[in-house]
Amino acid sequence: MSLSLDQISIRQVRGVSALKEGELHAFGIFTVKDLLEYYPFRYEDYRLRSLSEVKDGDKITIQAKIMGVPVLQRYGRKSRLTCKVMAEQWMFTAVWFNRHFLRDQLTSGREIVLVGKWDQKRMQLTVSESEFPDQGAWRSGTLQPVYSVGGKITQAWMRKTIGQALTQYGDMIPEILPPAIMQKYDFMLRKRAIATIHQPQDSREGQQGRERMVYEELFLFQLKMHAYRALNRRRMDGIVHTVDNKTMREFVRSLPFELTDAQKKVELEILQDMRSPYCMNRLLQGDVGSGKTVIAAIALYGAVRSGFQGALMVPTEILAEQHMRSLQKLFEPFGITVGLLTGSVTGRKRKDLLASLQMGMTDIVVGTHALIQEDVFFRQLGLVVTDEQHRFGVNQRSILRRKGYNPDVLTMTATPIPRTLAITAFGDMDVSTLSERPKGRIPITTYWVKHDMMDRVLKFISKEIDQGRQAYLICPLIEESEKLDVQNAIDLHIQMQQAFPNTRVGLLHGRMTPAEKEEVMRSFNANEVQLLVSTTVVEVGVDVPNATLMVIMDADRFGLSQLHQLRGRVGRGQHASYCILIADPKSEVGQERMNVMTETDDGFEVSRRDLDLRGPGDFFGTKQSGLPEFRLADMVSDFAVLEKARDDASRLVADSEFWTSPAYAGLRDYLQQEQIFQGDLVD
C-alpha cells in the first residue's frame, strides 16, 4: 500500500536539507501534505501594464526600450542610477538605488522589463526589480505567490520548493469531495485546484482554485458538526428531565415580572431539549439586559425539580456573587439551596461546600473557573450553564461537562452574533435568540464629546448625583500594561475626589483583591458610593439599578462590543439613563465606532456594524472563541459559501446512503480520523 501525503516527510522533497527541514518545522510544516497546503496570502502581479491605465503610486510591471545613456551618482557606499526609457509613446525616467553594476547592461535600444512604483508627477519609476527579455525572462507576465516566510527561508526558495513538491507529488493529491458535489458546482479537481493556488496562470484561474478549496474547508467543517450532532441525537444517552408544566408554571408565576414573548419562546425551546433523551447543547444569545439570567434560572429550577444538580459558571467573582444573590432570592421560597464557589472561597467554607455538593445537599452552585478544579464532585449534575462563553476556552467548558454523566448544556452570551452566522459558526449548537427587551426598559441616550468638553461632562455627572442617582467613570484601556491601567484609574480617582469634594468617589481596578473589589461593589450597590471610577472590571453583567450614567474616557480605545457591554451597565432601573463617550479618534474606524454607538443601542445592529468594520478574525477573538482556524476560508467574507456548505453537509448526513455507500467512503474516513465517533470532538 502506498503512503499518503501526510505520511511522507518533507525531507523527501528535492532540495530540502536537514537544516531547511528544521526551519520548515517552525512554520508547522512536517509532511508533504503540510507543504502543499501552505497557501500564499497574496500575489505579486507581474503582468505587463500600459502607462495609460496606471495611477500615481501604483506598483507596476512595464516593458520599455532604453533610450538614453545611464547616469550613475555615488554617495559614499550608496548609489543612484538613472536612465531614460520609452514605453509605447511615453518617455520617462527609471531610477535604481544601489544597483550600480547594471550600468554597463543599459545599452541604448535594448528591451527591458521594469517592476516598481510609479510617480505620475515626475514621470518616474523607482525600480525594485528588472529583467532583460533577451536573457530569457523569468517572471514578467505572471502572478507570483507571496508566502508567510522568515528565518533562512526566502520567498524564492519557498516558491521553488512548493513547485518541486507539486512536480514530485502533485498526482498523489487525493480527491475528497463526492462526485455529486463536484458536478453540482462544476469544481476543478483537487490536485489542479491546489496547483493553481500556488501557480496561477491568471487571476481567474487562481480564483477558481481558491473557491474550490474554500468550499472544501467549510464543507468538511460543517460535515463534522452535522455528523457529530446526528450521532449525538442517535446515542440518546442524555438526561431526560421529567419536570411537569404545572411545576414550571408555578415558578414562572412567582417571578417579580412578566416574561417577554421572546423569553417565553426560548423557555419552551430549552425545556423541550431538557425533556428529550439527547444532550442539550444550546447557545442562548441576547442583548445586554434582555433577561438571559432569568432563563438560566428557569432551566436550573427544572433540573433541580427533576432530581438533579445545576452549575452556573461565570467569568468573574463580582458576577458570580451577584448571580448567587439573585438566584437565592428567586429560589428561597421553593427550598432550593444555592452555593458559591470562587477563588476567594477557601478553608472551612470551601470544604463544607464541596462535601455538600458531593452528597447532593447543595442543589445549585454558582462559580468561576474554581468549579472545574479537580476536587469538585457532584452527586448528580444534570445541567451546566456557562455565561459569556467567549471568556472560557473550549476545554474549560468540557471539563465542567465531564463532572456529570452527559449533562445538558446551556451557553449564554451577550455578544450577539448575527443569528445566521451563529447557527453556522456554532453548528454543533442549537441557537436561541432573545431579541426584545423586558417591558419598561427605557432606551439609553448616548453622546459622543471631545476631550475639551470635560467641564460640561463634570456638570452632567454632578446633576445626576444631585438627583440621587449614581454614575460610572471608566478608565481607558492601556494595552501594554495593567500597571498603567491601574495608575490611570488611581490618578483619575484623585482628580474626581477634587472635582466632587462632597461626593463619595469609589475606585475599582484589576489589582485589588477579590475581597476589596466585593466591598467597593457592595458600597456602590447600597448607594454609599455615588461615583465609581473603574477600569473595565465592571464590563460584564454588573447590575446596579440606581446607576444612570456611564462615562467612558478615551472611548476610541475600546472595541464596539466592549463599549456596548459597558453601556449596558446603566439603564437597569426606571430612570432615564445616559452614556457619554469622550474621545478624539484619529482613525476613520475610530470615528465610525463613535457614530455607531450614538446611532443605535441595539446589540445585534452594533455587532453587525462591528463585523463590517473589523472583519471576522478580530470579531470572534482567535482560538478562545472555539471557532475553527481556516487556512483559506474566512467566516464572514465567505459567508455565502459557508451557508451552501452547511446545507450540503446537513442533507448528506441525513441521507442513509452517506453512512453506507462506497461513494462517501473518503468522507467517512475523514470523520474517523477526526475522531468524531468517540464523542469527544466538539464540545
XYZ file of C-alpha atoms in Angstrom:
683
model
C 0.000 0.000 0.000
C 1.453 3.382 -0.964
C 1.993 6.109 1.629
C -0.374 9.077 1.777
C 0.980 12.640 1.602
C 0.604 13.182 5.337
C 2.946 10.219 5.910
C 5.737 11.492 3.631
C 8.336 13.694 5.351
C 9.303 16.986 3.688
C 12.896 15.683 3.546
C 11.685 13.637 0.555
C 11.143 16.843 -1.459
C 14.248 17.532 -3.576
C 16.203 20.499 -2.279
C 15.054 20.244 1.362
C 18.172 19.759 3.509
C 18.169 18.761 7.188
C 18.764 22.433 8.011
C 15.828 23.643 5.885
C 13.649 20.865 7.335
C 14.189 22.326 10.818
C 13.282 25.795 9.547
C 10.071 24.462 7.939
C 9.089 22.771 11.215
C 8.923 26.240 12.757
C 6.084 27.051 10.314
C 4.222 23.859 11.273
C 5.302 22.111 8.048
C 6.320 18.487 8.692
C 4.896 16.490 5.765
C 4.390 16.941 2.028
C 0.684 17.492 2.746
C 1.526 20.372 5.123
C 3.766 21.931 2.486
C 1.181 21.708 -0.313
C -1.465 23.204 1.990
C 0.771 26.111 2.994
C -1.069 28.636 0.842
C 0.113 32.098 -0.231
C -1.658 35.028 1.465
C -1.416 37.275 -1.643
C 0.163 37.521 -5.089
C 2.704 39.838 -6.692
C 1.308 40.896 -10.029
C 3.999 40.847 -12.714
C 1.526 41.150 -15.580
C 2.513 43.852 -18.036
C 0.527 47.099 -17.881
C 0.197 50.100 -20.157
C 1.042 53.550 -18.711
C -2.346 54.775 -19.959
C -4.110 52.697 -17.277
C -1.871 53.185 -14.203
C -2.425 55.587 -11.292
C 0.089 57.550 -9.252
C 1.685 55.332 -6.574
C 0.756 52.029 -8.302
C 3.207 49.157 -8.263
C 3.538 48.207 -11.947
C 5.364 45.927 -14.371
C 6.093 47.553 -17.709
C 8.088 46.674 -20.861
C 10.208 49.523 -22.199
C 13.112 50.370 -24.518
C 16.315 52.042 -23.253
C 16.648 55.451 -24.931
C 19.403 57.407 -23.164
C 22.804 56.986 -21.569
C 22.681 55.787 -17.934
C 23.874 58.289 -15.273
C 25.441 56.933 -12.064
C 25.776 59.045 -8.885
C 27.594 57.720 -5.821
C 27.034 58.799 -2.189
C 29.683 57.017 -0.116
C 28.719 53.342 -0.314
C 25.316 54.086 -1.821
C 24.472 54.832 -5.432
C 21.652 56.112 -7.668
C 21.411 55.022 -11.288
C 19.018 56.808 -13.717
C 18.231 56.213 -17.358
C 15.645 57.484 -19.884
C 13.368 54.726 -21.234
C 10.346 54.660 -23.531
C 7.154 52.589 -23.258
C 4.647 52.907 -26.119
C 4.612 56.675 -26.776
C 5.738 57.752 -23.260
C 9.264 58.720 -22.292
C 10.062 58.501 -18.561
C 12.981 58.094 -16.145
C 13.822 54.787 -14.483
C 15.676 55.026 -11.127
C 17.663 52.201 -9.452
C 19.171 52.506 -5.978
C 22.378 50.582 -5.159
C 22.346 48.723 -8.487
C 25.489 50.357 -9.986
C 26.509 47.062 -11.656
C 23.576 47.423 -14.106
C 25.118 50.492 -15.779
C 27.016 48.547 -18.442
C 23.925 46.483 -19.360
C 21.730 49.529 -20.041
C 22.632 49.931 -23.729
C 20.546 52.134 -25.981
C 17.813 50.349 -27.948
C 17.775 47.274 -25.643
C 14.374 45.963 -24.382
C 13.888 45.838 -20.574
C 11.088 44.803 -18.207
C 10.789 47.030 -15.115
C 8.901 46.436 -11.846
C 8.478 49.369 -9.485
C 6.468 52.239 -8.045
C 5.094 54.821 -10.487
C 5.385 58.551 -9.765
C 2.950 60.311 -12.120
C 4.092 63.905 -11.428
C 7.759 63.258 -12.131
C 7.079 60.695 -14.870
C 9.466 58.456 -12.969
C 9.580 54.776 -11.970
C 11.523 53.708 -8.841
C 12.635 50.223 -9.888
C 12.581 47.317 -7.410
C 13.316 44.553 -9.967
C 14.302 44.487 -13.642
C 14.991 41.835 -16.277
C 16.116 41.690 -19.920
C 13.860 39.621 -22.210
C 16.884 38.722 -24.380
C 18.310 36.817 -21.376
C 15.167 34.671 -21.109
C 12.503 36.360 -18.979
C 11.778 34.714 -15.676
C 8.608 36.153 -14.367
C 7.064 39.009 -16.299
C 3.516 38.308 -17.321
C 2.821 36.095 -14.264
C 1.234 36.200 -10.830
C 3.794 35.181 -8.179
C 2.587 33.808 -4.831
C 3.702 35.537 -1.617
C 4.065 33.245 1.414
C 4.492 33.924 5.077
C 8.243 33.266 5.457
C 11.084 34.163 7.809
C 14.430 32.988 9.169
C 16.567 31.451 6.431
C 13.555 30.705 4.229
C 13.110 33.210 1.399
C 10.150 33.776 -0.927
C 12.140 32.487 -3.883
C 13.147 29.292 -2.055
C 9.583 28.670 -0.859
C 8.159 29.150 -4.374
C 10.756 26.808 -5.838
C 10.285 24.121 -3.146
C 6.487 24.103 -3.371
C 6.840 23.909 -7.165
C 9.178 20.917 -6.704
C 6.717 19.227 -4.320
C 3.944 19.676 -6.908
C 6.150 18.105 -9.599
C 7.052 15.119 -7.403
C 3.762 14.522 -5.585
C 1.040 16.570 -7.328
C -0.545 13.464 -8.867
C -0.904 11.844 -5.439
C -3.228 14.586 -4.091
C -6.447 12.695 -3.276
C -9.946 13.866 -4.219
C -12.104 14.359 -1.123
C -15.395 15.793 -2.386
C -18.000 13.322 -3.676
C -18.796 13.369 -7.450
C -22.313 14.766 -6.867
C -20.903 17.937 -5.260
C -18.104 18.254 -7.853
C -20.726 18.239 -10.616
C -23.172 20.486 -8.788
C -20.644 23.362 -8.569
C -18.511 22.388 -11.566
C -15.404 22.373 -9.357
C -11.917 21.746 -10.725
C -10.160 18.618 -9.439
C -8.499 18.977 -6.066
C -4.971 18.425 -7.369
C -5.451 21.095 -10.010
C -7.045 23.499 -7.520
C -4.081 23.238 -5.132
C -1.620 23.658 -8.023
C -3.390 26.776 -9.364
C -3.446 28.416 -5.928
C 0.361 28.121 -5.873
C 0.983 28.762 -9.583
C -1.979 30.566 -11.184
C -1.809 31.207 -14.931
C -4.080 34.200 -14.411
C -6.195 35.640 -11.612
C -9.391 33.984 -12.874
C -7.867 30.521 -12.649
C -6.342 31.285 -9.236
C -9.770 32.454 -8.058
C -11.430 29.216 -9.226
C -8.819 27.172 -7.378
C -9.367 29.198 -4.221
C -13.175 28.895 -4.476
C -12.904 25.129 -4.718
C -10.612 24.837 -1.653
C -12.584 27.364 0.428
C -15.741 25.361 -0.180
C -13.938 22.156 0.806
C -12.659 23.621 4.099
C -16.078 24.942 5.049
C -17.858 21.790 3.887
C -15.600 19.491 5.961
C -16.074 21.744 8.994
C -19.861 21.639 8.593
C -19.801 17.894 7.942
C -18.021 17.347 11.272
C -20.595 19.465 13.068
C -23.606 17.774 11.471
C -22.254 14.239 11.837
C -21.439 14.922 15.484
C -24.908 16.247 16.041
C -26.589 13.332 14.249
C -24.600 10.809 16.291
C -25.275 12.713 19.494
C -29.015 12.543 18.783
C -28.779 8.899 17.810
C -26.982 7.983 21.024
C -29.964 9.067 23.113
C -27.769 8.930 26.222
C -28.624 12.344 27.601
C -30.585 13.051 30.761
C -34.369 13.116 30.414
C -35.580 15.800 32.804
C -39.116 14.875 33.883
C -40.500 18.122 35.159
C -44.179 18.823 34.508
C -45.680 22.068 33.193
C -47.641 22.788 36.363
C -44.464 22.850 38.493
C -42.744 25.099 35.969
C -45.727 27.464 35.715
C -45.749 27.851 39.493
C -42.136 29.035 39.432
C -42.627 31.392 36.450
C -45.639 32.979 38.193
C -43.506 33.625 41.275
C -41.063 35.794 39.284
C -41.198 39.506 40.107
C -42.040 40.425 36.473
C -43.768 39.047 33.419
C -41.687 37.245 30.781
C -41.453 38.816 27.320
C -42.726 36.829 24.315
C -39.119 36.146 23.296
C -38.338 34.772 26.764
C -41.417 32.507 26.691
C -40.404 31.119 23.290
C -36.814 30.454 24.411
C -38.008 28.897 27.680
C -40.109 26.392 25.672
C -37.180 25.530 23.378
C -34.926 24.845 26.377
C -37.480 22.762 28.306
C -38.181 20.716 25.183
C -34.433 19.967 24.891
C -34.177 19.085 28.584
C -37.048 16.614 28.364
C -35.574 14.888 25.291
C -33.291 11.832 25.561
C -30.320 13.517 23.853
C -27.891 16.024 25.382
C -28.976 19.622 25.050
C -26.240 21.827 23.571
C -27.856 25.234 23.156
C -26.444 28.738 22.700
C -28.637 31.464 24.171
C -27.691 34.856 22.826
C -29.338 38.082 23.782
C -28.527 41.729 24.017
C -27.274 43.343 27.204
C -30.159 43.342 29.663
C -32.511 41.147 27.610
C -33.093 38.845 30.582
C -30.863 35.811 29.973
C -30.280 35.229 33.689
C -33.983 34.599 34.260
C -33.984 31.967 31.515
C -30.985 30.302 33.185
C -32.888 30.339 36.484
C -35.931 28.652 34.901
C -33.735 25.934 33.359
C -31.869 25.375 36.655
C -35.184 25.160 38.512
C -36.362 22.499 36.025
C -33.165 20.471 36.552
C -33.459 20.566 40.364
C -37.167 19.633 40.277
C -36.189 16.584 38.167
C -33.844 15.419 40.912
C -30.528 16.787 39.540
C -27.983 19.470 40.438
C -27.136 22.535 38.356
C -23.948 24.569 37.863
C -23.612 28.141 36.585
C -20.084 29.186 35.545
C -19.313 32.890 35.048
C -16.063 34.742 34.228
C -15.642 36.990 37.294
C -16.120 36.797 41.057
C -18.193 40.007 41.166
C -20.597 38.449 38.680
C -20.681 35.084 40.473
C -21.644 36.760 43.743
C -24.294 38.851 42.042
C -25.833 35.810 40.311
C -25.781 33.855 43.550
C -27.680 36.585 45.379
C -30.334 36.916 42.673
C -30.816 33.119 42.393
C -31.090 32.776 46.185
C -33.848 35.388 46.178
C -35.779 33.535 43.429
C -35.303 30.020 44.843
C -35.670 30.654 48.578
C -39.487 30.220 48.648
C -39.044 26.800 46.968
C -36.464 25.448 49.399
C -33.708 25.196 46.768
C -30.152 25.698 48.096
C -27.598 27.772 46.164
C -23.848 27.631 46.888
C -20.960 29.872 45.764
C -17.539 28.624 44.704
C -14.887 31.166 43.643
C -11.164 31.572 44.236
C -11.790 33.542 47.413
C -13.965 30.843 48.998
C -11.285 28.972 50.984
C -10.617 26.891 54.084
C -13.518 25.511 56.088
C -16.138 27.224 53.921
C -14.810 25.602 50.753
C -14.530 22.176 52.395
C -18.135 22.281 53.609
C -19.436 23.367 50.209
C -17.533 20.586 48.389
C -18.881 17.974 50.814
C -22.422 19.279 50.459
C -22.150 19.226 46.625
C -20.868 15.659 46.661
C -23.664 14.493 48.943
C -26.291 16.322 46.895
C -27.274 18.714 49.704
C -26.475 21.785 47.577
C -28.817 21.949 44.564
C -27.151 24.683 42.523
C -23.616 26.056 42.593
C -22.569 29.363 41.047
C -18.886 29.936 40.469
C -15.871 30.975 38.402
C -13.246 28.564 36.968
C -12.962 27.344 40.553
C -15.809 24.977 39.534
C -13.537 22.978 37.235
C -10.840 22.175 39.806
C -10.105 18.501 40.307
C -11.514 18.182 43.820
C -15.012 19.398 42.845
C -17.503 16.490 42.626
C -21.282 16.490 42.154
C -23.724 13.836 43.275
C -25.777 14.180 40.082
C -25.003 17.083 37.777
C -27.855 17.493 35.293
C -27.409 20.978 33.795
C -24.366 23.138 33.099
C -24.892 26.820 32.268
C -21.913 28.951 31.184
C -22.263 32.708 30.912
C -20.196 34.827 28.482
C -18.889 31.698 26.821
C -16.186 33.510 24.813
C -14.346 34.120 28.096
C -13.824 30.393 28.594
C -11.818 28.146 26.300
C -13.492 25.097 24.801
C -11.516 22.864 27.174
C -12.672 24.654 30.298
C -16.294 24.166 29.264
C -15.809 20.465 28.547
C -14.106 19.812 31.925
C -17.224 21.121 33.641
C -19.419 18.879 31.485
C -17.420 15.828 32.487
C -18.288 16.434 36.133
C -21.623 14.790 35.335
C -22.743 11.976 33.065
C -23.780 13.763 29.830
C -25.474 16.747 31.489
C -27.472 19.210 29.382
C -25.502 22.327 28.415
C -26.786 25.888 28.045
C -24.280 28.526 26.947
C -25.155 32.215 27.224
C -23.567 35.221 25.560
C -24.345 38.935 25.468
C -22.108 39.465 22.443
C -24.845 38.988 19.895
C -23.636 37.451 16.645
C -25.959 37.839 13.652
C -28.199 34.799 14.009
C -27.399 33.139 10.683
C -23.687 33.415 11.387
C -24.201 31.943 14.864
C -26.153 28.957 13.535
C -23.454 28.330 11.005
C -20.410 29.013 13.156
C -21.628 27.078 16.176
C -23.082 24.324 14.016
C -22.954 21.829 16.878
C -25.253 24.018 18.990
C -28.890 24.936 18.629
C -29.248 28.711 18.801
C -31.908 30.623 20.745
C -32.090 34.407 20.498
C -33.644 36.929 22.884
C -34.416 39.823 20.593
C -36.721 42.020 22.694
C -36.079 43.826 25.937
C -38.063 43.401 29.142
C -41.042 45.761 29.349
C -40.454 49.163 30.871
C -36.760 49.385 29.932
C -36.034 52.949 28.826
C -33.566 53.239 25.897
C -30.164 54.684 26.854
C -29.230 58.022 25.243
C -25.613 58.086 24.028
C -23.496 61.198 23.388
C -20.026 61.488 21.885
C -17.966 64.505 23.001
C -14.343 65.613 22.581
C -11.907 65.945 25.497
C -12.198 69.736 25.564
C -15.815 69.386 26.783
C -14.792 67.655 30.030
C -16.123 70.562 32.154
C -19.624 70.077 30.739
C -19.370 66.332 31.399
C -18.459 67.013 35.045
C -21.542 69.278 35.360
C -23.688 66.488 33.924
C -22.268 63.973 36.439
C -22.944 66.471 39.222
C -26.575 66.948 38.079
C -27.299 63.183 38.118
C -25.709 62.734 41.565
C -27.702 65.691 42.959
C -30.876 63.886 41.864
C -29.853 60.902 43.979
C -28.517 58.781 41.106
C -25.112 57.155 40.594
C -22.502 57.178 37.830
C -19.628 55.076 36.471
C -16.464 56.658 35.092
C -14.490 54.130 33.050
C -10.766 54.469 32.525
C -9.108 53.914 29.177
C -7.524 50.645 28.382
C -3.762 50.656 28.005
C -2.935 47.528 26.034
C 0.688 47.276 27.115
C 0.374 47.315 30.822
C -2.042 46.507 33.573
C 0.174 48.636 35.815
C -0.565 51.728 33.698
C -4.272 50.847 33.631
C -4.290 50.894 37.420
C -2.178 54.066 37.596
C -4.634 55.759 35.230
C -7.555 54.762 37.402
C -5.796 55.963 40.567
C -4.959 59.370 39.010
C -8.490 59.806 37.711
C -9.871 58.838 41.137
C -7.826 61.609 42.795
C -8.992 64.171 40.180
C -12.630 63.189 40.754
C -12.292 63.462 44.536
C -11.035 67.012 43.973
C -13.793 67.811 41.463
C -16.561 66.421 43.752
C -15.439 67.133 47.331
C -18.914 66.386 48.780
C -19.447 63.099 46.924
C -18.146 59.651 47.836
C -15.959 58.518 44.920
C -15.078 54.802 44.754
C -12.223 53.079 42.926
C -12.203 49.634 41.312
C -9.329 48.024 39.374
C -7.824 44.646 38.499
C -5.002 44.730 41.065
C -7.369 44.807 44.057
C -8.043 41.616 45.988
C -11.427 39.917 45.432
C -12.485 40.988 48.934
C -11.614 44.646 48.217
C -13.483 44.565 44.894
C -16.508 42.997 46.561
C -16.501 45.685 49.272
C -16.411 48.509 46.671
C -19.233 46.919 44.648
C -21.268 46.367 47.808
C -20.993 50.041 48.804
C -21.792 51.173 45.240
C -24.800 48.849 45.223
C -26.000 50.297 48.519
C -25.549 53.885 47.198
C -22.860 54.598 49.819
C -20.592 55.447 46.846
C -22.125 57.756 44.200
C -19.354 57.873 41.575
C -17.339 54.770 40.731
C -14.023 55.201 38.891
C -13.138 51.855 37.363
C -11.084 50.013 34.775
C -13.109 47.610 32.612
C -13.707 45.184 35.519
C -17.355 46.240 35.529
C -17.874 45.256 31.907
C -19.850 42.053 32.293
C -23.240 41.756 33.938
C -22.899 44.059 36.978
C -26.358 45.225 37.987
C -26.944 48.492 39.913
C -30.461 49.772 39.058
C -29.824 53.237 40.535
C -26.803 53.904 38.246
C -27.978 56.085 35.337
C -24.774 57.493 33.849
C -21.841 55.758 32.163
C -18.900 57.983 31.180
C -16.122 56.323 29.152
C -12.768 58.103 28.839
C -10.774 57.645 25.581
C -13.651 55.574 24.246
C -11.914 55.062 20.891
C -9.504 52.659 22.597
C -12.310 50.147 23.104
C -13.929 47.820 20.590
C -17.601 48.306 19.714
C -18.873 45.234 21.517
C -16.980 46.254 24.654
C -18.413 49.786 24.518
C -21.881 48.284 24.112
C -21.317 45.952 27.092
C -20.166 48.877 29.231
C -23.155 50.977 28.197
C -25.408 48.093 29.261
C -24.358 48.602 32.909
C -26.823 51.520 33.127
C -30.491 51.722 32.160
C -31.434 48.906 34.533
C -33.851 50.875 36.686
C -36.875 53.078 35.989
C -34.930 56.340 35.416
C -33.689 57.705 32.073
C -30.050 56.713 31.551
C -27.129 58.153 29.587
C -23.803 57.063 28.181
C -21.140 59.667 27.370
C -18.183 58.710 25.184
C -15.179 61.019 25.495
C -12.861 60.571 22.510
C -10.805 62.314 19.833
C -10.387 59.372 17.451
C -7.600 59.786 14.878
C -8.668 56.999 12.519
C -11.795 56.724 10.382
C -12.647 53.403 12.038
C -12.450 55.073 15.463
C -14.833 57.831 14.337
C -17.184 55.296 12.769
C -17.317 53.368 16.078
C -18.386 56.516 17.916
C -21.085 57.132 15.265
C -22.425 53.578 15.541
C -22.703 53.931 19.329
C -24.678 57.190 19.095
C -26.946 55.891 16.308
C -28.173 52.627 17.877
C -28.375 50.821 21.194
C -29.483 47.531 19.646
C -26.729 44.973 20.280
C -27.470 42.979 17.132
C -27.135 46.089 14.988
C -23.930 47.065 16.859
C -22.474 43.613 16.237
C -23.413 43.692 12.543
C -21.655 47.051 12.122
C -18.728 45.763 14.173
C -18.337 42.847 11.759
C -18.316 45.267 8.820
C -15.657 47.424 10.464
C -13.369 44.759 11.847
C -13.742 41.596 9.863
C -14.352 38.232 11.484
C -10.905 37.421 12.881
C -10.962 40.224 15.429
C -14.694 39.976 15.894
C -14.631 36.463 17.252
C -11.328 36.720 19.030
C -8.935 33.974 17.962
C -8.795 30.439 19.281
C -10.520 31.388 22.524
C -13.932 31.580 20.867
C -13.726 27.949 19.875
C -14.186 28.941 16.240
C -12.082 26.997 13.781
C -8.988 28.470 12.194
C -9.161 28.039 8.426
C -6.226 28.137 6.030
C -8.073 29.927 3.225
C -11.693 30.456 4.195
C -12.982 33.458 6.090
C -16.177 33.089 8.141
C -17.590 36.439 7.076
C -16.415 37.259 3.574
C -17.069 33.647 2.502
C -20.395 33.527 4.321
C -22.441 32.672 1.215
C -20.197 29.642 0.629
C -20.484 28.733 4.310
C -24.273 28.588 4.015
C -24.106 26.398 0.896
C -21.618 24.094 2.602
C -23.867 23.886 5.665
C -26.939 22.926 3.617
C -24.985 20.352 1.596
C -23.468 18.781 4.714
C -26.793 18.692 6.509
C -28.532 16.969 3.556
C -25.731 14.468 3.194
C -25.644 13.444 6.858
C -29.426 12.934 6.851
C -29.162 10.572 3.841
C -28.722 6.903 4.819
C -26.539 6.392 1.718
C -23.893 8.623 3.281
C -23.259 6.076 6.042
C -23.063 3.043 3.720
C -22.313 3.907 0.058
C -18.722 3.465 -1.259
C -19.044 6.916 -2.942
C -18.729 8.511 0.521
C -16.037 6.230 1.948
C -13.439 9.051 1.750
C -15.595 11.395 3.815
C -16.340 8.678 6.383
C -12.588 8.019 6.685
C -12.075 11.740 7.236
C -14.631 11.736 10.074
C -12.963 8.635 11.522
C -9.581 10.425 11.519
C -11.154 13.430 13.209
C -12.281 11.017 15.977
C -15.830 12.104 15.637
C -17.126 8.663 16.528
C -15.585 8.757 20.022
C -17.887 11.579 21.001
C -15.045 13.850 22.071
C -14.786 16.119 19.083
C -16.903 19.212 19.511
C -17.640 20.419 22.974
